[in-house]
Amino acid sequence: MDRRDFIRKASLGAGTTLVAPHLLVQAAAVPSGGHILEPAREIPVVASASVVVVGGGPAGFAAALAAAREGADVLLVERLYFLGGLFTGCGVTPIIDMYHPAGDGRTQAVAGVAEELCNRLEALGMLIVHKGVHPKTDPEAAKYVMETLLCEAGVRVLYGTQVAQVQCSAGRIEAVVVEGKGGRAAIRTSFVIDCSGDGDVLSWTDDPFTVYKDDIGAMWRIGNAEASAQGSLTPVKGVRTLHMTGLREQDGLDMFNLSQAQIAIRKQIWEMTAALKGQEGCTDLYLVDTPSLVGVRVTRVLDSVCNVSLAGAMEGRTYPDVVGIAGAFTDIDYGGRRVGIRERKMWQVPYSSLTPRKTQNLLVAGRCFGFERGLTYDAREIGTCLLTGQAAGVAAALALDTRTSCRDLDIPALQRRLRRQHAAL
């Protein structure tokens, strides 16, 4: 992409002023393009774990916790220095899909780890639950509670570490190659759960996947907002959250695009917050924070053994290998009409939607598990991520205990273990 295309793609839409040119990534004075060859080198093996969970967002948190509680030795690898992913890093405070909106809006769909997380947050006074509304929490409280739960379960957490490659042999992952401040290192493992959100591990295997483009947005918090009608309430007095859709149909894997999106969105948040201070009674309003992560909604999605279809979700299809039930998030176009959220059904997630077609010791959870494009806005939500993560963690531990591949798992045994962990099937 040349510099003009780079600037053009940064636009947030009509009326948006771009950031100053000196903030853009400048073209180098040397020629770009082509490729280089990386010399072969020995990579030190610095750790081993029976289960390596890649990504510490809601899915990775739930996967690591669930696997550890089944007796597995778990190492969670996270590229940032906190848990929660977009849940905490982009200020996405509502735990969407945990409840189903039909009827009085309080029919619980997702249970298990998700419910335990909510109970811990509520005990701290850091959860808002109103009839017909998704539970809302505080990002810092969520970071604290998730980290506490993992420590209690004996999960090892490795922060500031990005997956750079995997080493495979005969259809199995033998080691995960990571990169941190100390350089490249390898972690030997018997099982991997990809909860990276972008299918980072998946991309290094022979398994098929699809890349989707979607909007890149953000949520942010304002303080002293008692008199403001903007945004939604949080458990912290005077603090509200606001949301922007942001850039439309973006490539969430393009590092240049993501960098410019972060700059442009941060600028718009600052200016929108400044404008809010002009409202009556809001002169003392202030910006609490801008998100440390832009809101990438979806990128790589696994072409699984059985992707969840939009029709399956809308019609309430049942699966013999069900591992959880998700609520619904929004109105949706289906069958030639707009189906209202209160008409929607809860929908089942089958184990086969987490299962790759080829790699024998890999499961995929979170927003990159297998689902059809039309289901994106439900499949990527935090409640669904917690659900799929817990299912993958329990399945990985069972596969290790029984010495079977992910595709040969005893489904009734998996479902018994999930019920023992209070998952709703």
Tab-separated table of C-alpha atoms in Angstrom:
chain	number	residue	atom	x	y	z
A	1	MET	CA	0.000	0.000	0.000
A	2	ASP	CA	1.416	3.420	-0.895
A	3	ARG	CA	1.222	6.412	1.435
A	4	ARG	CA	-1.840	7.931	-0.256
A	5	ASP	CA	-3.801	4.680	0.091
A	6	PHE	CA	-2.651	4.449	3.688
A	7	ILE	CA	-4.011	7.922	4.494
A	8	ARG	CA	-7.222	7.305	2.551
A	9	LYS	CA	-7.985	4.098	4.440
A	10	ALA	CA	-7.571	5.875	7.762
A	11	SER	CA	-10.781	7.886	7.371
A	12	LEU	CA	-13.515	7.334	9.954
A	13	GLY	CA	-16.139	8.688	7.568
A	14	ALA	CA	-17.567	11.987	6.440
A	15	GLY	CA	-16.702	14.928	8.634
A	16	THR	CA	-13.767	13.244	10.334
A	17	THR	CA	-10.490	15.118	10.464
A	18	LEU	CA	-7.446	12.938	10.045
A	19	VAL	CA	-4.567	13.075	12.470
A	20	ALA	CA	-1.563	15.240	11.719
A	21	PRO	CA	0.621	13.739	8.963
A	22	HIS	CA	3.675	13.589	11.233
A	23	LEU	CA	1.870	10.886	13.260
A	24	LEU	CA	1.533	8.588	10.271
A	25	VAL	CA	3.928	5.743	9.586
A	26	GLN	CA	6.311	7.330	7.096
A	27	ALA	CA	7.660	5.579	4.047
A	28	ALA	CA	11.286	4.594	4.434
A	29	ALA	CA	14.012	6.135	2.274
A	30	VAL	CA	15.073	2.644	1.179
A	31	PRO	CA	13.136	0.471	-1.281
A	32	SER	CA	10.394	-1.764	0.136
A	33	GLY	CA	8.827	-4.918	-1.245
A	34	GLY	CA	10.212	-8.313	-2.096
A	35	HIS	CA	11.309	-10.558	0.728
A	36	ILE	CA	14.264	-11.553	2.874
A	37	LEU	CA	15.370	-14.970	4.082
A	38	GLU	CA	15.584	-15.547	7.814
A	39	PRO	CA	18.659	-17.616	8.705
A	40	ALA	CA	18.084	-20.963	10.414
A	41	ARG	CA	18.747	-20.835	14.135
A	42	GLU	CA	18.362	-22.863	17.283
A	43	ILE	CA	15.477	-21.721	19.472
A	44	PRO	CA	15.766	-22.495	23.195
A	45	VAL	CA	12.955	-24.442	24.841
A	46	VAL	CA	12.157	-22.389	27.935
A	47	ALA	CA	9.041	-24.119	29.255
A	48	SER	CA	6.633	-26.993	28.823
A	49	ALA	CA	2.973	-27.504	29.666
A	50	SER	CA	0.404	-30.170	28.986
A	51	VAL	CA	-1.948	-27.443	27.709
A	52	VAL	CA	-0.863	-24.132	26.206
A	53	VAL	CA	-3.648	-21.578	25.884
A	54	VAL	CA	-2.834	-18.777	23.439
A	55	GLY	CA	-4.631	-15.536	24.251
A	56	GLY	CA	-5.893	-14.247	27.581
A	57	GLY	CA	-9.206	-12.747	26.518
A	58	PRO	CA	-12.514	-14.110	27.864
A	59	ALA	CA	-12.130	-17.360	25.902
A	60	GLY	CA	-8.512	-17.895	26.926
A	61	PHE	CA	-9.269	-17.090	30.552
A	62	ALA	CA	-12.143	-19.588	30.608
A	63	ALA	CA	-10.159	-22.257	28.742
A	64	ALA	CA	-7.168	-22.018	31.069
A	65	LEU	CA	-9.340	-22.053	34.192
A	66	ALA	CA	-11.471	-24.972	33.017
A	67	ALA	CA	-8.486	-27.091	31.932
A	68	ALA	CA	-6.611	-26.454	35.181
A	69	ARG	CA	-9.653	-27.444	37.220
A	70	GLU	CA	-9.677	-30.736	35.322
A	71	GLY	CA	-6.123	-31.376	36.492
A	72	ALA	CA	-4.158	-30.190	33.453
A	73	ASP	CA	-0.854	-28.324	33.731
A	74	VAL	CA	-1.744	-25.065	31.963
A	75	LEU	CA	0.365	-22.219	30.617
A	76	LEU	CA	-1.496	-19.183	29.255
A	77	VAL	CA	0.394	-17.025	26.734
A	78	GLU	CA	-0.816	-13.423	26.362
A	79	ARG	CA	0.775	-10.714	24.205
A	80	LEU	CA	-0.407	-7.884	26.485
A	81	TYR	CA	0.112	-7.403	30.217
A	82	PHE	CA	-3.453	-7.985	31.372
A	83	LEU	CA	-6.288	-10.439	30.909
A	84	GLY	CA	-9.578	-9.806	29.189
A	85	GLY	CA	-8.695	-8.809	25.629
A	86	LEU	CA	-11.316	-6.445	24.231
A	87	PHE	CA	-13.456	-7.063	27.326
A	88	THR	CA	-11.029	-5.035	29.435
A	89	GLY	CA	-8.632	-3.495	26.898
A	90	CYS	CA	-11.362	-1.921	24.774
A	91	GLY	CA	-13.719	-1.207	27.653
A	92	VAL	CA	-16.434	-3.562	26.408
A	93	THR	CA	-18.129	-3.695	29.789
A	94	PRO	CA	-21.379	-5.582	28.961
A	95	ILE	CA	-21.174	-9.388	29.050
A	96	ILE	CA	-23.352	-9.860	25.991
A	97	ASP	CA	-25.060	-13.177	25.117
A	98	MET	CA	-25.047	-14.334	28.756
A	99	TYR	CA	-28.783	-13.746	29.014
A	100	HIS	CA	-31.482	-14.262	26.418
A	101	PRO	CA	-33.609	-11.210	25.611
A	102	ALA	CA	-36.927	-12.987	24.967
A	103	GLY	CA	-39.689	-12.649	27.550
A	104	ASP	CA	-38.492	-10.672	30.568
A	105	GLY	CA	-34.901	-10.663	29.301
A	106	ARG	CA	-33.591	-12.566	32.310
A	107	THR	CA	-33.451	-16.101	30.928
A	108	GLN	CA	-29.878	-17.178	31.562
A	109	ALA	CA	-28.125	-18.808	28.629
A	110	VAL	CA	-24.426	-19.036	29.499
A	111	ALA	CA	-23.482	-20.471	32.896
A	112	GLY	CA	-20.323	-22.145	34.230
A	113	VAL	CA	-17.216	-19.960	34.293
A	114	ALA	CA	-19.187	-16.949	33.033
A	115	GLU	CA	-21.606	-17.144	35.947
A	116	GLU	CA	-18.769	-17.591	38.445
A	117	LEU	CA	-17.008	-14.530	37.042
A	118	CYS	CA	-20.186	-12.494	37.407
A	119	ASN	CA	-20.736	-13.736	40.959
A	120	ARG	CA	-17.214	-12.690	41.957
A	121	LEU	CA	-17.671	-9.266	40.392
A	122	GLU	CA	-21.071	-8.799	42.013
A	123	ALA	CA	-19.596	-9.657	45.418
A	124	LEU	CA	-17.153	-6.779	44.904
A	125	GLY	CA	-19.950	-4.406	43.984
A	126	MET	CA	-18.588	-4.323	40.446
A	127	LEU	CA	-21.487	-5.729	38.431
A	128	ILE	CA	-24.732	-4.126	37.301
A	129	VAL	CA	-27.541	-6.550	36.498
A	130	HIS	CA	-30.927	-5.166	35.503
A	131	LYS	CA	-33.848	-7.051	34.026
A	132	GLY	CA	-33.540	-7.202	30.255
A	133	VAL	CA	-30.001	-5.778	30.231
A	134	HIS	CA	-26.676	-7.560	29.816
A	135	PRO	CA	-24.528	-7.545	32.987
A	136	LYS	CA	-22.027	-4.671	33.027
A	137	THR	CA	-18.772	-4.528	34.929
A	138	ASP	CA	-15.648	-2.417	35.329
A	139	PRO	CA	-12.533	-3.263	33.268
A	140	GLU	CA	-10.104	-3.025	36.181
A	141	ALA	CA	-12.314	-5.171	38.393
A	142	ALA	CA	-12.574	-7.781	35.628
A	143	LYS	CA	-8.783	-7.868	35.203
A	144	TYR	CA	-8.355	-8.389	38.940
A	145	VAL	CA	-10.984	-11.108	39.295
A	146	MET	CA	-9.836	-13.082	36.240
A	147	GLU	CA	-6.213	-13.001	37.345
A	148	THR	CA	-7.204	-14.036	40.867
A	149	LEU	CA	-9.198	-17.015	39.598
A	150	LEU	CA	-6.331	-18.228	37.400
A	151	CYS	CA	-3.838	-17.918	40.245
A	152	GLU	CA	-6.161	-19.864	42.547
A	153	ALA	CA	-6.353	-22.640	39.940
A	154	GLY	CA	-2.569	-22.814	39.516
A	155	VAL	CA	-2.477	-21.534	35.925
A	156	ARG	CA	0.879	-20.109	34.855
A	157	VAL	CA	0.504	-16.853	32.950
A	158	LEU	CA	3.132	-15.563	30.523
A	159	TYR	CA	2.545	-11.906	29.628
A	160	GLY	CA	4.187	-9.821	26.915
A	161	THR	CA	4.569	-12.835	24.650
A	162	GLN	CA	3.402	-13.219	21.049
A	163	VAL	CA	3.080	-16.522	19.188
A	164	ALA	CA	5.417	-16.446	16.189
A	165	GLN	CA	5.202	-20.014	14.833
A	166	VAL	CA	4.282	-23.575	15.744
A	167	GLN	CA	6.263	-26.746	15.179
A	168	CYS	CA	4.112	-29.592	13.866
A	169	SER	CA	4.798	-33.248	13.137
A	170	ALA	CA	2.364	-35.886	11.826
A	171	GLY	CA	-0.630	-33.602	12.324
A	172	ARG	CA	0.224	-32.636	15.880
A	173	ILE	CA	1.647	-29.450	17.401
A	174	GLU	CA	4.785	-30.319	19.352
A	175	ALA	CA	5.909	-26.833	20.317
A	176	VAL	CA	4.729	-23.243	20.195
A	177	VAL	CA	7.346	-20.687	19.183
A	178	VAL	CA	6.891	-17.375	20.964
A	179	GLU	CA	8.611	-14.012	20.907
A	180	GLY	CA	9.079	-11.588	23.781
A	181	LYS	CA	11.557	-9.004	24.983
A	182	GLY	CA	14.195	-11.703	25.362
A	183	GLY	CA	13.810	-12.892	21.772
A	184	ARG	CA	12.403	-16.117	20.407
A	185	ALA	CA	11.746	-19.152	22.590
A	186	ALA	CA	9.850	-22.424	22.354
A	187	ILE	CA	7.304	-24.047	24.643
A	188	ARG	CA	6.744	-27.785	24.364
A	189	THR	CA	3.155	-28.922	24.762
A	190	SER	CA	0.763	-31.818	24.344
A	191	PHE	CA	-2.279	-29.693	23.510
A	192	VAL	CA	-2.956	-26.144	22.284
A	193	ILE	CA	-6.084	-24.022	22.543
A	194	ASP	CA	-6.128	-21.044	20.172
A	195	CYS	CA	-8.002	-18.217	21.912
A	196	SER	CA	-6.006	-15.462	20.235
A	197	GLY	CA	-9.111	-13.889	18.698
A	198	ASP	CA	-7.400	-13.800	15.308
A	199	GLY	CA	-6.583	-17.489	14.873
A	200	ASP	CA	-2.863	-16.836	15.319
A	201	VAL	CA	-2.046	-20.501	15.993
A	202	LEU	CA	-4.535	-21.672	13.398
A	203	SER	CA	-2.760	-19.625	10.744
A	204	TRP	CA	0.450	-21.627	11.267
A	205	THR	CA	-1.209	-25.029	10.771
A	206	ASP	CA	-2.563	-26.780	7.672
A	207	ASP	CA	-6.150	-26.277	8.789
A	208	PRO	CA	-8.447	-24.150	6.617
A	209	PHE	CA	-9.907	-20.846	7.760
A	210	THR	CA	-11.679	-17.815	6.334
A	211	VAL	CA	-10.757	-14.166	6.876
A	212	TYR	CA	-13.633	-11.745	7.366
A	213	LYS	CA	-13.575	-7.964	7.326
A	214	ASP	CA	-15.739	-5.997	9.722
A	215	ASP	CA	-16.036	-2.669	11.515
A	216	ILE	CA	-13.262	-1.572	13.877
A	217	GLY	CA	-14.696	0.511	16.697
A	218	ALA	CA	-14.116	1.375	20.328
A	219	MET	CA	-15.668	1.950	23.722
A	220	TRP	CA	-14.408	4.459	26.268
A	221	ARG	CA	-15.259	5.822	29.693
A	222	ILE	CA	-16.114	9.308	30.923
A	223	GLY	CA	-16.116	10.499	34.543
A	224	ASN	CA	-18.187	13.027	36.506
A	225	ALA	CA	-20.972	11.987	34.156
A	226	GLU	CA	-23.896	11.953	36.617
A	227	ALA	CA	-25.664	14.719	34.694
A	228	SER	CA	-24.924	13.297	31.251
A	229	ALA	CA	-27.496	11.278	29.346
A	230	GLN	CA	-24.740	9.891	27.129
A	231	GLY	CA	-23.565	6.305	27.270
A	232	SER	CA	-24.464	3.613	29.780
A	233	LEU	CA	-23.974	3.188	33.512
A	234	THR	CA	-21.049	1.315	35.062
A	235	PRO	CA	-20.540	0.028	38.625
A	236	VAL	CA	-18.261	3.016	39.331
A	237	LYS	CA	-20.162	6.094	40.522
A	238	GLY	CA	-20.191	8.881	37.950
A	239	VAL	CA	-18.505	6.789	35.242
A	240	ARG	CA	-20.288	5.955	31.993
A	241	THR	CA	-19.214	4.099	28.867
A	242	LEU	CA	-19.683	5.299	25.313
A	243	HIS	CA	-19.391	3.420	22.033
A	244	MET	CA	-18.506	4.192	18.433
A	245	THR	CA	-18.902	1.915	15.433
A	246	GLY	CA	-15.743	3.402	13.962
A	247	LEU	CA	-14.264	2.343	10.639
A	248	ARG	CA	-16.377	0.195	8.338
A	249	GLU	CA	-15.308	-3.122	6.780
A	250	GLN	CA	-11.670	-3.048	7.831
A	251	ASP	CA	-8.855	-5.590	7.596
A	252	GLY	CA	-8.108	-6.400	11.222
A	253	LEU	CA	-4.887	-8.224	10.306
A	254	ASP	CA	-3.183	-5.291	8.543
A	255	MET	CA	-0.673	-3.797	10.997
A	256	PHE	CA	-0.566	-0.458	9.163
A	257	ASN	CA	-4.330	-0.251	9.124
A	258	LEU	CA	-4.584	-1.124	12.820
A	259	SER	CA	-1.974	1.476	13.751
A	260	GLN	CA	-3.770	4.224	11.892
A	261	ALA	CA	-7.139	3.127	13.271
A	262	GLN	CA	-5.804	3.390	16.813
A	263	ILE	CA	-4.538	6.932	16.185
A	264	ALA	CA	-7.692	8.110	14.431
A	265	ILE	CA	-10.084	6.575	16.965
A	266	ARG	CA	-8.161	7.998	19.928
A	267	LYS	CA	-8.311	11.456	18.336
A	268	GLN	CA	-12.044	11.187	17.744
A	269	ILE	CA	-12.677	10.012	21.314
A	270	TRP	CA	-10.807	13.023	22.691
A	271	GLU	CA	-12.741	15.450	20.504
A	272	MET	CA	-16.137	13.822	21.164
A	273	THR	CA	-15.518	13.930	24.903
A	274	ALA	CA	-14.505	17.582	24.701
A	275	ALA	CA	-17.772	18.311	22.871
A	276	LEU	CA	-19.794	16.572	25.587
A	277	LYS	CA	-18.355	18.983	28.161
A	278	GLY	CA	-20.295	21.732	26.436
A	279	GLN	CA	-23.594	20.187	27.511
A	280	GLU	CA	-25.490	21.684	30.423
A	281	GLY	CA	-24.245	20.324	33.744
A	282	CYS	CA	-21.297	18.479	32.145
A	283	THR	CA	-18.491	21.054	32.432
A	284	ASP	CA	-16.630	18.858	34.955
A	285	LEU	CA	-16.947	15.750	32.816
A	286	TYR	CA	-13.596	14.201	31.893
A	287	LEU	CA	-12.116	11.385	29.832
A	288	VAL	CA	-11.258	8.414	32.054
A	289	ASP	CA	-9.356	6.488	29.395
A	290	THR	CA	-9.066	5.659	25.737
A	291	PRO	CA	-8.988	1.956	24.844
A	292	SER	CA	-5.596	0.282	24.735
A	293	LEU	CA	-7.000	-1.988	22.007
A	294	VAL	CA	-9.093	-1.001	19.011
A	295	GLY	CA	-12.267	-3.003	18.662
A	296	VAL	CA	-11.494	-5.550	15.953
A	297	ARG	CA	-14.681	-7.580	15.691
A	298	VAL	CA	-13.595	-10.545	13.584
A	299	THR	CA	-10.712	-11.697	11.363
A	300	ARG	CA	-9.754	-15.362	10.871
A	301	VAL	CA	-12.515	-17.889	11.497
A	302	LEU	CA	-11.923	-21.638	11.622
A	303	ASP	CA	-13.405	-23.825	8.899
A	304	SER	CA	-14.287	-26.401	11.529
A	305	VAL	CA	-15.634	-29.937	11.385
A	306	CYS	CA	-19.108	-28.362	11.725
A	307	ASN	CA	-19.483	-24.594	11.561
A	308	VAL	CA	-22.507	-23.161	13.367
A	309	SER	CA	-24.847	-21.896	10.664
A	310	LEU	CA	-27.037	-18.823	10.812
A	311	ALA	CA	-30.017	-21.047	10.026
A	312	GLY	CA	-29.079	-23.371	12.875
A	313	ALA	CA	-28.942	-20.480	15.328
A	314	MET	CA	-32.150	-18.851	14.111
A	315	GLU	CA	-34.159	-22.075	14.041
A	316	GLY	CA	-32.908	-23.471	17.350
A	317	ARG	CA	-31.093	-26.438	15.847
A	318	THR	CA	-29.863	-29.001	18.371
A	319	TYR	CA	-26.588	-30.932	18.241
A	320	PRO	CA	-25.654	-34.239	19.884
A	321	ASP	CA	-22.235	-32.759	20.742
A	322	VAL	CA	-23.581	-29.537	22.299
A	323	VAL	CA	-21.152	-27.868	24.730
A	324	GLY	CA	-23.090	-24.707	25.586
A	325	ILE	CA	-25.993	-22.388	24.842
A	326	ALA	CA	-25.654	-18.745	23.822
A	327	GLY	CA	-28.180	-15.940	24.019
A	328	ALA	CA	-28.823	-13.406	21.264
A	329	PHE	CA	-27.401	-9.933	20.801
A	330	THR	CA	-29.259	-8.058	18.109
A	331	ASP	CA	-32.002	-7.951	15.493
A	332	ILE	CA	-30.933	-9.901	12.443
A	333	ASP	CA	-31.892	-10.294	8.778
A	334	TYR	CA	-33.141	-13.813	8.171
A	335	GLY	CA	-35.726	-15.458	5.935
A	336	GLY	CA	-36.358	-12.293	3.981
A	337	ARG	CA	-37.228	-10.102	6.963
A	338	ARG	CA	-35.748	-8.369	9.986
A	339	VAL	CA	-36.145	-10.689	12.979
A	340	GLY	CA	-36.423	-8.725	16.226
A	341	ILE	CA	-34.163	-9.569	19.132
A	342	ARG	CA	-37.084	-10.686	21.302
A	343	GLU	CA	-38.121	-13.143	18.602
A	344	ARG	CA	-34.698	-14.733	18.599
A	345	LYS	CA	-33.985	-18.180	20.022
A	346	MET	CA	-31.109	-19.231	22.205
A	347	TRP	CA	-28.686	-21.253	20.108
A	348	GLN	CA	-26.480	-24.277	20.748
A	349	VAL	CA	-22.733	-24.433	20.202
A	350	PRO	CA	-21.507	-27.894	19.125
A	351	TYR	CA	-18.084	-29.210	20.099
A	352	SER	CA	-17.382	-29.876	16.415
A	353	SER	CA	-17.411	-26.089	15.767
A	354	LEU	CA	-14.294	-25.802	17.955
A	355	THR	CA	-12.559	-28.703	16.231
A	356	PRO	CA	-10.122	-28.321	13.300
A	357	ARG	CA	-10.306	-30.723	10.407
A	358	LYS	CA	-6.637	-31.757	10.483
A	359	THR	CA	-4.588	-30.892	13.562
A	360	GLN	CA	-5.120	-33.555	16.224
A	361	ASN	CA	-4.238	-31.594	19.374
A	362	LEU	CA	-5.675	-28.146	18.670
A	363	LEU	CA	-8.989	-26.558	19.598
A	364	VAL	CA	-10.150	-23.070	18.657
A	365	ALA	CA	-12.327	-20.938	20.933
A	366	GLY	CA	-13.462	-17.332	21.140
A	367	ARG	CA	-14.318	-15.225	18.124
A	368	CYS	CA	-12.305	-17.441	15.765
A	369	PHE	CA	-14.204	-20.730	16.302
A	370	GLY	CA	-16.258	-22.072	13.396
A	371	PHE	CA	-19.383	-20.094	12.478
A	372	GLU	CA	-21.041	-18.623	9.401
A	373	ARG	CA	-20.526	-14.962	8.557
A	374	GLY	CA	-24.139	-14.056	9.290
A	375	LEU	CA	-23.759	-15.131	12.918
A	376	THR	CA	-20.748	-12.900	13.618
A	377	TYR	CA	-22.468	-10.454	15.938
A	378	ASP	CA	-23.553	-13.240	18.298
A	379	ALA	CA	-20.594	-15.587	17.951
A	380	ARG	CA	-17.949	-13.004	18.854
A	381	GLU	CA	-19.578	-11.692	22.045
A	382	ILE	CA	-18.042	-12.074	25.501
A	383	GLY	CA	-20.622	-14.534	26.806
A	384	THR	CA	-20.088	-16.820	23.824
A	385	CYS	CA	-16.306	-16.502	24.182
A	386	LEU	CA	-16.517	-17.573	27.834
A	387	LEU	CA	-18.717	-20.503	26.798
A	388	THR	CA	-16.473	-21.777	23.989
A	389	GLY	CA	-13.344	-21.241	26.079
A	390	GLN	CA	-14.652	-23.338	28.961
A	391	ALA	CA	-15.708	-26.095	26.568
A	392	ALA	CA	-12.287	-26.140	24.895
A	393	GLY	CA	-10.460	-26.230	28.236
A	394	VAL	CA	-12.458	-29.183	29.535
A	395	ALA	CA	-12.098	-30.982	26.190
A	396	ALA	CA	-8.317	-30.521	26.148
A	397	ALA	CA	-7.983	-31.988	29.638
A	398	LEU	CA	-10.197	-34.932	28.681
A	399	ALA	CA	-8.189	-35.583	25.518
A	400	LEU	CA	-5.000	-35.711	27.574
A	401	ASP	CA	-6.534	-37.965	30.220
A	402	THR	CA	-7.812	-40.426	27.620
A	403	ARG	CA	-4.916	-40.016	25.181
A	404	THR	CA	-7.200	-39.299	22.255
A	405	SER	CA	-7.191	-36.707	19.505
A	406	CYS	CA	-9.586	-33.776	19.623
A	407	ARG	CA	-11.764	-35.344	16.919
A	408	ASP	CA	-12.043	-38.730	18.681
A	409	LEU	CA	-13.192	-37.374	22.029
A	410	ASP	CA	-15.870	-39.182	24.032
A	411	ILE	CA	-18.676	-36.589	23.757
A	412	PRO	CA	-20.874	-37.906	26.598
A	413	ALA	CA	-17.813	-37.855	28.874
A	414	LEU	CA	-17.070	-34.272	27.807
A	415	GLN	CA	-20.650	-33.228	28.501
A	416	ARG	CA	-20.562	-34.867	31.945
A	417	ARG	CA	-17.413	-32.917	32.819
A	418	LEU	CA	-18.914	-29.679	31.555
A	419	ARG	CA	-22.027	-30.190	33.681
A	420	ARG	CA	-19.764	-30.882	36.644
A	421	GLN	CA	-18.297	-27.409	35.968
A	422	HIS	CA	-21.873	-26.030	35.963
A	423	ALA	CA	-22.027	-25.338	32.228
A	424	ALA	CA	-25.545	-25.123	30.773
A	425	LEU	CA	-26.095	-27.538	27.886
